[in-house]
């Protein structure tokens, strides 16, 4: 799985207004926040924007997760509107072990120990305390966190662990469950294909997935031809390629993709391979799981480590109710943990960690207040997020698109969901504190 989880960043960076003064800065952090006698530190990267700040305004942080921090990114275009509207002192924080925030010298297995959710939340806590102390105008400011995808999970868990440091948050497309086998994900991708492109779109994907596996097993002429044309590699990644697009594309684009899929004849393996190649080329490269040197945009090894050590949620083809055949069995995915990170990572170990995380954070019913949850209707992550009744479900958009800058053709549902976010932020900023007054199952 190379692409599935990642925001598609590469093609979009750096187009918003140049006037915005977003300064790159660094803050010293402890390597291990939970060991008093370990004094090692490292420098975490962040961005600071005080362009819109008026005294009395809030501190608003766009939390970044498994990607490299980018100034002026349209992927978080709404953030710039929010900080302008609320006259905030704004920051963007980078997640340890990603981008340029490197607590250790490389990504060899023994250096990954300090890559854990607990350390990440503690980095954020230190960051907020430090800014409140260092910038007198922020001493009594309300604090609002915004995060998408895994960063949305961070925002949610931060409210659970450090309620005194956050007055409210917006979590878009946040995964909250921790389980070994996230088989629902491929099932959800299949359902979306059927809904968006009809049975024929689903059936065509299923046909090519299963037929390819047969040709590969037999090592026959079709397979040899695909190998020669360098197209077999795309079929090997078919589930990830299709899932990535279902996750990240909006409805109109997915309809076009289904049109392209169904226009390839059933016996045209070369044609389908080329289509997969085109889809593949529209996604950013995230590196390989076995790469032990830091590379600014490479995230795959780190994220896979987090999956093996705490998150689980492995994308598999365990269910028969999905279109990719028995392509990515759970056992082979999980065996990679041990191969890459050491003998400790047995299935029992991972299972224990995943259960521990679920007990700690509550899964789909995290019982937090002051967090606004948004989910995109066809995003496979919807099924790892908060229960639907506690979220605003937005149709027609991809993963986290609600946090992008508004566009003229945004749907009424999207416009209303954003308005609700603005209203809640106003309430939290004008409200009276961080007490947990409304603990519900949400
Ligand atoms: C805490 O840090 C000290 C000093 O680096 C180290 O000797 C010790 O093993 C650490 N303890 C744990 C539990 O990691
Ligand atoms: C869907 O995505 C395409 C490509 O990014 C974009 O041009 C189009 O405006 C989007 N449609 C809607 C309704 O947001
Ligand atoms: C559909 O295929 C055409 C022709 O190859 C291509 O130009 C177009 O970008 C494809 N559409 C999508 C949404 O991938
Ligand atoms: C890492 O994995 C890639 C892709 O599977 C492979 O091509 C490469 O040889 C591997 N590198 C090492 C050092 O094992
Ligand atoms: C905070 O707000 C709530 C609801 O608006 C109100 O009931 C409560 O008395 C307020 N508490 C303080 C300390 O002002």
PDB file of N, CA, C and O in Angstrom, residues 343-389:
ATOM      1  N   UNK A 343      11.635  -8.890  15.603  1.00  0.00           N
ATOM      2  CA  UNK A 343      10.882 -10.068  16.053  1.00  0.00           C
ATOM      3  C   UNK A 343       9.753  -9.747  17.032  1.00  0.00           C
ATOM      4  O   UNK A 343       8.794 -10.521  17.142  1.00  0.00           O
ATOM      5  N   UNK A 344       9.861  -8.615  17.730  1.00  0.00           N
ATOM      6  CA  UNK A 344       8.826  -8.239  18.690  1.00  0.00           C
ATOM      7  C   UNK A 344       7.432  -8.119  18.055  1.00  0.00           C
ATOM      8  O   UNK A 344       6.410  -8.333  18.714  1.00  0.00           O
ATOM      9  N   UNK A 345       7.396  -7.800  16.755  1.00  0.00           N
ATOM     10  CA  UNK A 345       6.116  -7.465  16.115  1.00  0.00           C
ATOM     11  C   UNK A 345       5.333  -8.683  15.648  1.00  0.00           C
ATOM     12  O   UNK A 345       5.057  -8.872  14.471  1.00  0.00           O
ATOM     13  N   UNK A 346       4.988  -9.523  16.599  1.00  0.00           N
ATOM     14  CA  UNK A 346       4.137 -10.673  16.291  1.00  0.00           C
ATOM     15  C   UNK A 346       2.687 -10.209  16.225  1.00  0.00           C
ATOM     16  O   UNK A 346       2.355  -9.106  16.678  1.00  0.00           O
ATOM     17  N   UNK A 347       1.848 -11.060  15.715  1.00  0.00           N
ATOM     18  CA  UNK A 347       0.433 -10.686  15.630  1.00  0.00           C
ATOM     19  C   UNK A 347      -0.160 -10.477  17.026  1.00  0.00           C
ATOM     20  O   UNK A 347      -0.979  -9.574  17.239  1.00  0.00           O
ATOM     21  N   UNK A 348       0.298 -11.253  18.005  1.00  0.00           N
ATOM     22  CA  UNK A 348      -0.210 -11.076  19.373  1.00  0.00           C
ATOM     23  C   UNK A 348       0.197  -9.718  19.937  1.00  0.00           C
ATOM     24  O   UNK A 348      -0.590  -9.043  20.596  1.00  0.00           O
ATOM     25  N   UNK A 349       1.441  -9.341  19.660  1.00  0.00           N
ATOM     26  CA  UNK A 349       1.929  -8.056  20.141  1.00  0.00           C
ATOM     27  C   UNK A 349       1.116  -6.913  19.530  1.00  0.00           C
ATOM     28  O   UNK A 349       0.624  -6.021  20.233  1.00  0.00           O
ATOM     29  N   UNK A 350       0.951  -6.961  18.217  1.00  0.00           N
ATOM     30  CA  UNK A 350       0.228  -5.880  17.528  1.00  0.00           C
ATOM     31  C   UNK A 350      -1.222  -5.837  17.991  1.00  0.00           C
ATOM     32  O   UNK A 350      -1.777  -4.771  18.271  1.00  0.00           O
ATOM     33  N   UNK A 351      -1.790  -7.014  18.130  1.00  0.00           N
ATOM     34  CA  UNK A 351      -3.172  -7.103  18.580  1.00  0.00           C
ATOM     35  C   UNK A 351      -3.331  -6.489  19.974  1.00  0.00           C
ATOM     36  O   UNK A 351      -4.285  -5.746  20.244  1.00  0.00           O
ATOM     37  N   UNK A 352      -2.365  -6.760  20.850  1.00  0.00           N
ATOM     38  CA  UNK A 352      -2.397  -6.186  22.200  1.00  0.00           C
ATOM     39  C   UNK A 352      -2.312  -4.669  22.162  1.00  0.00           C
ATOM     40  O   UNK A 352      -3.036  -3.970  22.879  1.00  0.00           O
ATOM     41  N   UNK A 353      -1.443  -4.138  21.300  1.00  0.00           N
ATOM     42  CA  UNK A 353      -1.268  -2.688  21.196  1.00  0.00           C
ATOM     43  C   UNK A 353      -2.543  -2.017  20.680  1.00  0.00           C
ATOM     44  O   UNK A 353      -2.960  -0.969  21.168  1.00  0.00           O
ATOM     45  N   UNK A 354      -3.135  -2.647  19.679  1.00  0.00           N
ATOM     46  CA  UNK A 354      -4.333  -2.096  19.071  1.00  0.00           C
ATOM     47  C   UNK A 354      -5.478  -2.058  20.106  1.00  0.00           C
ATOM     48  O   UNK A 354      -6.205  -1.067  20.220  1.00  0.00           O
ATOM     49  N   UNK A 355      -5.584  -3.130  20.895  1.00  0.00           N
ATOM     50  CA  UNK A 355      -6.620  -3.172  21.931  1.00  0.00           C
ATOM     51  C   UNK A 355      -6.380  -2.107  22.999  1.00  0.00           C
ATOM     52  O   UNK A 355      -7.317  -1.467  23.485  1.00  0.00           O
ATOM     53  N   UNK A 356      -5.115  -1.927  23.337  1.00  0.00           N
ATOM     54  CA  UNK A 356      -4.755  -0.923  24.344  1.00  0.00           C
ATOM     55  C   UNK A 356      -5.177   0.472  23.861  1.00  0.00           C
ATOM     56  O   UNK A 356      -5.738   1.267  24.618  1.00  0.00           O
ATOM     57  N   UNK A 357      -4.920   0.760  22.581  1.00  0.00           N
ATOM     58  CA  UNK A 357      -5.284   2.065  22.015  1.00  0.00           C
ATOM     59  C   UNK A 357      -6.804   2.243  22.012  1.00  0.00           C
ATOM     60  O   UNK A 357      -7.308   3.325  22.303  1.00  0.00           O
ATOM     61  N   UNK A 358      -7.513   1.171  21.702  1.00  0.00           N
ATOM     62  CA  UNK A 358      -8.973   1.260  21.676  1.00  0.00           C
ATOM     63  C   UNK A 358      -9.516   1.528  23.082  1.00  0.00           C
ATOM     64  O   UNK A 358     -10.407   2.357  23.259  1.00  0.00           O
ATOM     65  N   UNK A 359      -8.949   0.825  24.071  1.00  0.00           N
ATOM     66  CA  UNK A 359      -9.399   1.057  25.454  1.00  0.00           C
ATOM     67  C   UNK A 359      -9.126   2.494  25.868  1.00  0.00           C
ATOM     68  O   UNK A 359      -9.921   3.157  26.497  1.00  0.00           O
ATOM     69  N   UNK A 360      -7.957   2.998  25.464  1.00  0.00           N
ATOM     70  CA  UNK A 360      -7.561   4.336  25.892  1.00  0.00           C
ATOM     71  C   UNK A 360      -8.403   5.419  25.226  1.00  0.00           C
ATOM     72  O   UNK A 360      -8.799   6.390  25.867  1.00  0.00           O
ATOM     73  N   UNK A 361      -8.679   5.273  23.927  1.00  0.00           N
ATOM     74  CA  UNK A 361      -9.292   6.394  23.213  1.00  0.00           C
ATOM     75  C   UNK A 361     -10.751   6.180  22.823  1.00  0.00           C
ATOM     76  O   UNK A 361     -11.394   7.091  22.327  1.00  0.00           O
ATOM     77  N   UNK A 362     -11.269   4.974  23.010  1.00  0.00           N
ATOM     78  CA  UNK A 362     -12.714   4.802  22.867  1.00  0.00           C
ATOM     79  C   UNK A 362     -13.242   4.448  21.495  1.00  0.00           C
ATOM     80  O   UNK A 362     -14.445   4.300  21.328  1.00  0.00           O
ATOM     81  N   UNK A 363     -12.367   4.347  20.504  1.00  0.00           N
ATOM     82  CA  UNK A 363     -12.831   3.931  19.182  1.00  0.00           C
ATOM     83  C   UNK A 363     -13.846   4.891  18.592  1.00  0.00           C
ATOM     84  O   UNK A 363     -13.677   6.110  18.667  1.00  0.00           O
ATOM     85  N   UNK A 364     -14.927   4.345  18.039  1.00  0.00           N
ATOM     86  CA  UNK A 364     -15.907   5.183  17.340  1.00  0.00           C
ATOM     87  C   UNK A 364     -16.782   6.001  18.280  1.00  0.00           C
ATOM     88  O   UNK A 364     -17.594   6.793  17.836  1.00  0.00           O
ATOM     89  N   UNK A 365     -16.642   5.752  19.574  1.00  0.00           N
ATOM     90  CA  UNK A 365     -17.373   6.572  20.549  1.00  0.00           C
ATOM     91  C   UNK A 365     -16.366   7.134  21.550  1.00  0.00           C
ATOM     92  O   UNK A 365     -16.259   6.680  22.690  1.00  0.00           O
ATOM     93  N   UNK A 366     -15.610   8.147  21.123  1.00  0.00           N
ATOM     94  CA  UNK A 366     -14.484   8.612  21.936  1.00  0.00           C
ATOM     95  C   UNK A 366     -14.889   9.425  23.163  1.00  0.00           C
ATOM     96  O   UNK A 366     -14.056   9.687  24.021  1.00  0.00           O
ATOM     97  N   UNK A 367     -16.172   9.826  23.244  1.00  0.00           N
ATOM     98  CA  UNK A 367     -16.634  10.633  24.377  1.00  0.00           C
ATOM     99  C   UNK A 367     -15.817  11.884  24.579  1.00  0.00           C
ATOM    100  O   UNK A 367     -15.283  12.125  25.654  1.00  0.00           O
ATOM    101  N   UNK A 368     -15.724  12.657  23.533  1.00  0.00           N
ATOM    102  CA  UNK A 368     -15.103  13.979  23.679  1.00  0.00           C
ATOM    103  C   UNK A 368     -16.150  15.048  23.368  1.00  0.00           C
ATOM    104  O   UNK A 368     -17.105  14.797  22.630  1.00  0.00           O
ATOM    105  N   UNK A 369     -15.951  16.200  23.926  1.00  0.00           N
ATOM    106  CA  UNK A 369     -16.795  17.330  23.577  1.00  0.00           C
ATOM    107  C   UNK A 369     -15.926  18.365  22.863  1.00  0.00           C
ATOM    108  O   UNK A 369     -14.698  18.220  22.791  1.00  0.00           O
ATOM    109  N   UNK A 370     -16.565  19.391  22.331  1.00  0.00           N
ATOM    110  CA  UNK A 370     -15.847  20.491  21.676  1.00  0.00           C
ATOM    111  C   UNK A 370     -15.015  20.058  20.474  1.00  0.00           C
ATOM    112  O   UNK A 370     -13.997  20.677  20.163  1.00  0.00           O
ATOM    113  N   UNK A 371     -15.405  18.964  19.845  1.00  0.00           N
ATOM    114  CA  UNK A 371     -14.758  18.604  18.577  1.00  0.00           C
ATOM    115  C   UNK A 371     -15.859  18.498  17.521  1.00  0.00           C
ATOM    116  O   UNK A 371     -16.883  17.844  17.730  1.00  0.00           O
ATOM    117  N   UNK A 372     -15.621  19.161  16.408  1.00  0.00           N
ATOM    118  CA  UNK A 372     -16.546  19.097  15.280  1.00  0.00           C
ATOM    119  C   UNK A 372     -16.033  18.044  14.302  1.00  0.00           C
ATOM    120  O   UNK A 372     -14.913  18.153  13.796  1.00  0.00           O
ATOM    121  N   UNK A 373     -16.835  17.009  14.074  1.00  0.00           N
ATOM    122  CA  UNK A 373     -16.419  15.915  13.196  1.00  0.00           C
ATOM    123  C   UNK A 373     -17.102  16.032  11.839  1.00  0.00           C
ATOM    124  O   UNK A 373     -18.334  16.054  11.763  1.00  0.00           O
ATOM    125  N   UNK A 374     -16.316  16.069  10.778  1.00  0.00           N
ATOM    126  CA  UNK A 374     -16.875  16.015   9.429  1.00  0.00           C
ATOM    127  C   UNK A 374     -16.330  14.774   8.725  1.00  0.00           C
ATOM    128  O   UNK A 374     -15.192  14.360   8.970  1.00  0.00           O
ATOM    129  N   UNK A 375     -17.174  14.179   7.883  1.00  0.00           N
ATOM    130  CA  UNK A 375     -16.740  13.001   7.120  1.00  0.00           C
ATOM    131  C   UNK A 375     -17.293  13.108   5.707  1.00  0.00           C
ATOM    132  O   UNK A 375     -18.398  13.617   5.503  1.00  0.00           O
ATOM    133  N   UNK A 376     -16.523  12.642   4.746  1.00  0.00           N
ATOM    134  CA  UNK A 376     -16.987  12.636   3.363  1.00  0.00           C
ATOM    135  C   UNK A 376     -17.717  11.323   3.109  1.00  0.00           C
ATOM    136  O   UNK A 376     -17.250  10.259   3.524  1.00  0.00           O
ATOM    137  N   UNK A 377     -18.835  11.420   2.421  1.00  0.00           N
ATOM    138  CA  UNK A 377     -19.722  10.266   2.284  1.00  0.00           C
ATOM    139  C   UNK A 377     -19.032   9.019   1.718  1.00  0.00           C
ATOM    140  O   UNK A 377     -19.222   7.914   2.204  1.00  0.00           O
ATOM    141  N   UNK A 378     -18.223   9.184   0.678  1.00  0.00           N
ATOM    142  CA  UNK A 378     -17.623   8.013   0.026  1.00  0.00           C
ATOM    143  C   UNK A 378     -16.181   7.754   0.442  1.00  0.00           C
ATOM    144  O   UNK A 378     -15.475   6.971  -0.191  1.00  0.00           O
ATOM    145  N   UNK A 379     -15.738   8.416   1.483  1.00  0.00           N
ATOM    146  CA  UNK A 379     -14.379   8.216   1.968  1.00  0.00           C
ATOM    147  C   UNK A 379     -14.326   6.901   2.765  1.00  0.00           C
ATOM    148  O   UNK A 379     -15.070   6.733   3.730  1.00  0.00           O
ATOM    149  N   UNK A 380     -13.470   5.946   2.354  1.00  0.00           N
ATOM    150  CA  UNK A 380     -13.398   4.690   3.115  1.00  0.00           C
ATOM    151  C   UNK A 380     -13.095   4.917   4.608  1.00  0.00           C
ATOM    152  O   UNK A 380     -13.487   4.115   5.448  1.00  0.00           O
ATOM    153  N   UNK A 381     -12.428   6.010   4.920  1.00  0.00           N
ATOM    154  CA  UNK A 381     -12.105   6.299   6.327  1.00  0.00           C
ATOM    155  C   UNK A 381     -13.341   6.620   7.160  1.00  0.00           C
ATOM    156  O   UNK A 381     -13.284   6.641   8.383  1.00  0.00           O
ATOM    157  N   UNK A 382     -14.448   6.895   6.455  1.00  0.00           N
ATOM    158  CA  UNK A 382     -15.704   7.110   7.187  1.00  0.00           C
ATOM    159  C   UNK A 382     -15.955   5.964   8.152  1.00  0.00           C
ATOM    160  O   UNK A 382     -16.453   6.150   9.252  1.00  0.00           O
ATOM    161  N   UNK A 383     -15.591   4.747   7.744  1.00  0.00           N
ATOM    162  CA  UNK A 383     -15.908   3.556   8.535  1.00  0.00           C
ATOM    163  C   UNK A 383     -14.905   3.319   9.653  1.00  0.00           C
ATOM    164  O   UNK A 383     -15.052   2.359  10.421  1.00  0.00           O
ATOM    165  N   UNK A 384     -13.899   4.156   9.755  1.00  0.00           N
ATOM    166  CA  UNK A 384     -12.997   4.077  10.904  1.00  0.00           C
ATOM    167  C   UNK A 384     -13.161   5.329  11.764  1.00  0.00           C
ATOM    168  O   UNK A 384     -12.450   5.530  12.734  1.00  0.00           O
ATOM    169  N   UNK A 385     -14.119   6.174  11.365  1.00  0.00           N
ATOM    170  CA  UNK A 385     -14.303   7.438  12.077  1.00  0.00           C
ATOM    171  C   UNK A 385     -15.344   7.332  13.167  1.00  0.00           C
ATOM    172  O   UNK A 385     -15.838   6.242  13.487  1.00  0.00           O
ATOM    173  N   UNK A 386     -15.702   8.478  13.709  1.00  0.00           N
ATOM    174  CA  UNK A 386     -16.731   8.523  14.741  1.00  0.00           C
ATOM    175  C   UNK A 386     -18.046   8.003  14.150  1.00  0.00           C
ATOM    176  O   UNK A 386     -18.246   8.067  12.930  1.00  0.00           O
ATOM    177  N   UNK A 387     -18.930   7.467  14.986  1.00  0.00           N
ATOM    178  CA  UNK A 387     -20.213   6.977  14.467  1.00  0.00           C
ATOM    179  C   UNK A 387     -20.904   8.103  13.690  1.00  0.00           C
ATOM    180  O   UNK A 387     -20.810   9.277  14.062  1.00  0.00           O
ATOM    181  N   UNK A 388     -21.593   7.709  12.633  1.00  0.00           N
ATOM    182  CA  UNK A 388     -22.182   8.698  11.725  1.00  0.00           C
ATOM    183  C   UNK A 388     -23.069   9.722  12.435  1.00  0.00           C
ATOM    184  O   UNK A 388     -23.079  10.897  12.082  1.00  0.00           O
ATOM    185  N   UNK A 389     -23.818   9.271  13.450  1.00  0.00           N
ATOM    186  CA  UNK A 389     -24.769  10.203  14.064  1.00  0.00           C
ATOM    187  C   UNK A 389     -24.077  11.333  14.825  1.00  0.00           C
ATOM    188  O   UNK A 389     -24.731  12.323  15.166  1.00  0.00           O
TER     189      UNK A 389
END
